[in-house]
Structures are given as structure tokens and as C-alpha cells.
């Protein structure tokens, strides 16, 4: 808000300077026209200042890339509770006698990016649906990949009875990095110091810049990224690295007698485009004897707008979170698969 005060002070100074200049003119058309122009300019600036203050204080909208001021407002307003482990969840507590713990491990989809109330995430809905005798905890963070999720699972202070691994198709990122398979996603930020100043400090400029950027360089960067990501899944070296990461989770769950359920999530903006990726991952889990809930067949053909949070955030909305919870409840309450998990390939 301090930058708005700077603008206001500058406008006051300019008005005083303009009034002084106009006062030195003789009464006539030039002076009248000048006064009219000054009043019109002041009115326009007043409207812009009101809009700026309103957007800066009250406009909160999640953004899938978290680039905007409105997204930062959204996080400040909605990203709670955050427990001592850094997760958007209540504090972990010891299991009661006979209580079963479901641990949801994942990235932004599991953490609830774009979901205003934590209780509307699929994990929290699942907890209510399962009812007495069950508890659902969340160990998820934005930007995580399979390695992060494996580490979180091993470090969690309570032993889970069921692990729900929320798998999103960019979870292969670390494996691609290990295999030296580049997955660039280059976004063009404001180039000049003045543009950067406006975009970084004023809500209206920030909103306008990133909306325009989305129709240009952001969409182009995203397309290039997804094309490379599809290629990464087909690359033998990347896939070998990634299956080793996934094997670590599967093997840990087997060693600790935790039932593992894989929730495989496609890109909601392009379900068909990511289907080859989700199919390969789902096939891997099934080959390892892991119960798998693959959302791709369910979501194929649906309009993205009916599934996502908003036009700039392609995470799952409240309705789709409820659907995921229902599918997981059905999987959890069903008898576990009889087939024993296959051992990882050395």
C-alpha cells in the first residue's frame, strides 16, 4: 500500500503544479479547457486508485503458477491450518485404540491448491466419509515430486495403515533431471525496471500483465513443457530412474505393512494429452500389485472448466475433490487386492 501512497502524493503534487500553471493564464478558453482536462484526469485517476485499492485488499484468486498478487492474497487468506511439520493440516496425534490412519501423500493436488477451505480437499472429505474409527492425515506440499513424497512418507511421525499416493504427471521431474533430460518451462517476466516495478507493486498492473502473458508466453511455455514431459515418459533412462523412485515407496509400504493405494491424476486441462503418461504409471502400479484409482478414464471427455478451480488454476475444484474422495472410500472399504506385490527389479 505504500506505493499507492507514493502515487497519491505524486498526483497531489502534480495537481498543485497544474493549478499554479493554470492560475497564471488569463481567463479564457485555454484556462477553461485546462481546468476541464485536469478535472477529467483527476476523475480517471480517482477511479483507478479506488480499483487499485479494492483489488489489492479484496481480490484473492488462486493461480496455478502462483505468479500473481491475487494468488498471494489467496494464500494469505486461505492456506491454513499449517502444522509443525509444514503441512496444511492439523497437528498429528497418536492413534486411538482401534483407530486406522490413512496418510495422503502428494503435491499441490493433495495439499488443496485453489481449495478455499481445507475441509473441502479429497483427504478431508474422505475422513468424514469413512467415519468413526478412521483418521486421514495429509503430508503434501506444493511442487513436490516422487522423491519428496517418499521422504515425507518415511519421516512421518505416525505409522499409517493406508497410504494414498496422489500421483500427478509432473512427478517424474526429478527422474528426468537425474537422467539429464531437460524439462524447461521458461516464463517471460517483465523486462524493464519500470515495468517490473508496476507489475510487482500494483494489483491492476499485475492483473493485466499476467492475463496478457497467459495468452502468449505462458501458454507457449506450457505447451513446450507438456510436449517434453510426454517425451520424458517414453525415454528409457528417465523411466528407469522414475520406476526406481516409485519402487522405493511401494517397497516401504510393503515392509511396513501399509496398504498402498495410488490415485493417478491427469492434467485436467488436457486429459487426453496426458493419457499416455497416466496409462504407463497406472500399469506400473498394477504390475507391482498396488491398488490403483486412475482418474483418466473417468475424466475423459469432460470440459476442463467443469473440473478446475478457475480459468488460471487447473487444480481440481471442490466437486472433483468430492468425487476423488468417493472413489478412495470405495477402494479403502473394499477388500484389499489378493495378489501379492511383485518385487522391484534389481
mmCIF file of N, CA and C in Angstrom, residues 69 193-203 205-206:
data_model
loop_
_atom_site.group_PDB
_atom_site.id
_atom_site.type_symbol
_atom_site.label_atom_id
_atom_site.label_comp_id
_atom_site.label_asym_id
_atom_site.label_seq_id
_atom_site.Cartn_x
_atom_site.Cartn_y
_atom_site.Cartn_z
ATOM 1 N N UNK A 69 -0.358 -11.275 -7.750
ATOM 2 C CA UNK A 69 -0.624 -10.725 -6.423
ATOM 3 C C UNK A 69 -1.913 -11.309 -5.856
ATOM 4 N N UNK A 193 12.944 -2.138 -15.846
ATOM 5 C CA UNK A 193 12.818 -1.847 -14.415
ATOM 6 C C UNK A 193 11.468 -1.196 -14.108
ATOM 7 N N UNK A 194 11.020 -0.307 -14.980
ATOM 8 C CA UNK A 194 9.744 0.372 -14.739
ATOM 9 C C UNK A 194 8.575 -0.605 -14.802
ATOM 10 N N UNK A 195 8.581 -1.486 -15.805
ATOM 11 C CA UNK A 195 7.510 -2.489 -15.915
ATOM 12 C C UNK A 195 7.522 -3.425 -14.727
ATOM 13 N N UNK A 196 8.716 -3.850 -14.326
ATOM 14 C CA UNK A 196 8.818 -4.728 -13.150
ATOM 15 C C UNK A 196 8.261 -4.039 -11.915
ATOM 16 N N UNK A 197 8.566 -2.756 -11.773
ATOM 17 C CA UNK A 197 8.071 -2.008 -10.613
ATOM 18 C C UNK A 197 6.540 -1.984 -10.608
ATOM 19 N N UNK A 198 5.949 -1.672 -11.745
ATOM 20 C CA UNK A 198 4.485 -1.618 -11.831
ATOM 21 C C UNK A 198 3.864 -2.983 -11.540
ATOM 22 N N UNK A 199 4.384 -4.030 -12.176
ATOM 23 C CA UNK A 199 3.807 -5.372 -12.036
ATOM 24 C C UNK A 199 4.002 -5.914 -10.625
ATOM 25 N N UNK A 200 5.122 -5.595 -10.006
ATOM 26 C CA UNK A 200 5.417 -6.136 -8.670
ATOM 27 C C UNK A 200 4.687 -5.408 -7.547
ATOM 28 N N UNK A 201 4.249 -4.157 -7.793
ATOM 29 C CA UNK A 201 3.726 -3.360 -6.688
ATOM 30 C C UNK A 201 2.293 -2.858 -6.857
ATOM 31 N N UNK A 202 1.699 -3.066 -8.024
ATOM 32 C CA UNK A 202 0.346 -2.562 -8.244
ATOM 33 C C UNK A 202 -0.553 -3.679 -8.757
ATOM 34 N N UNK A 203 -1.662 -3.882 -8.068
ATOM 35 C CA UNK A 203 -2.547 -5.007 -8.366
ATOM 36 C C UNK A 203 -3.129 -4.936 -9.772
ATOM 37 N N UNK A 205 -1.878 -3.439 -12.507
ATOM 38 C CA UNK A 205 -0.826 -3.734 -13.480
ATOM 39 C C UNK A 205 -0.454 -5.208 -13.444
ATOM 40 N N UNK A 206 -0.388 -5.772 -12.252
ATOM 41 C CA UNK A 206 -0.074 -7.187 -12.089
ATOM 42 C C UNK A 206 -1.129 -8.061 -12.768
#
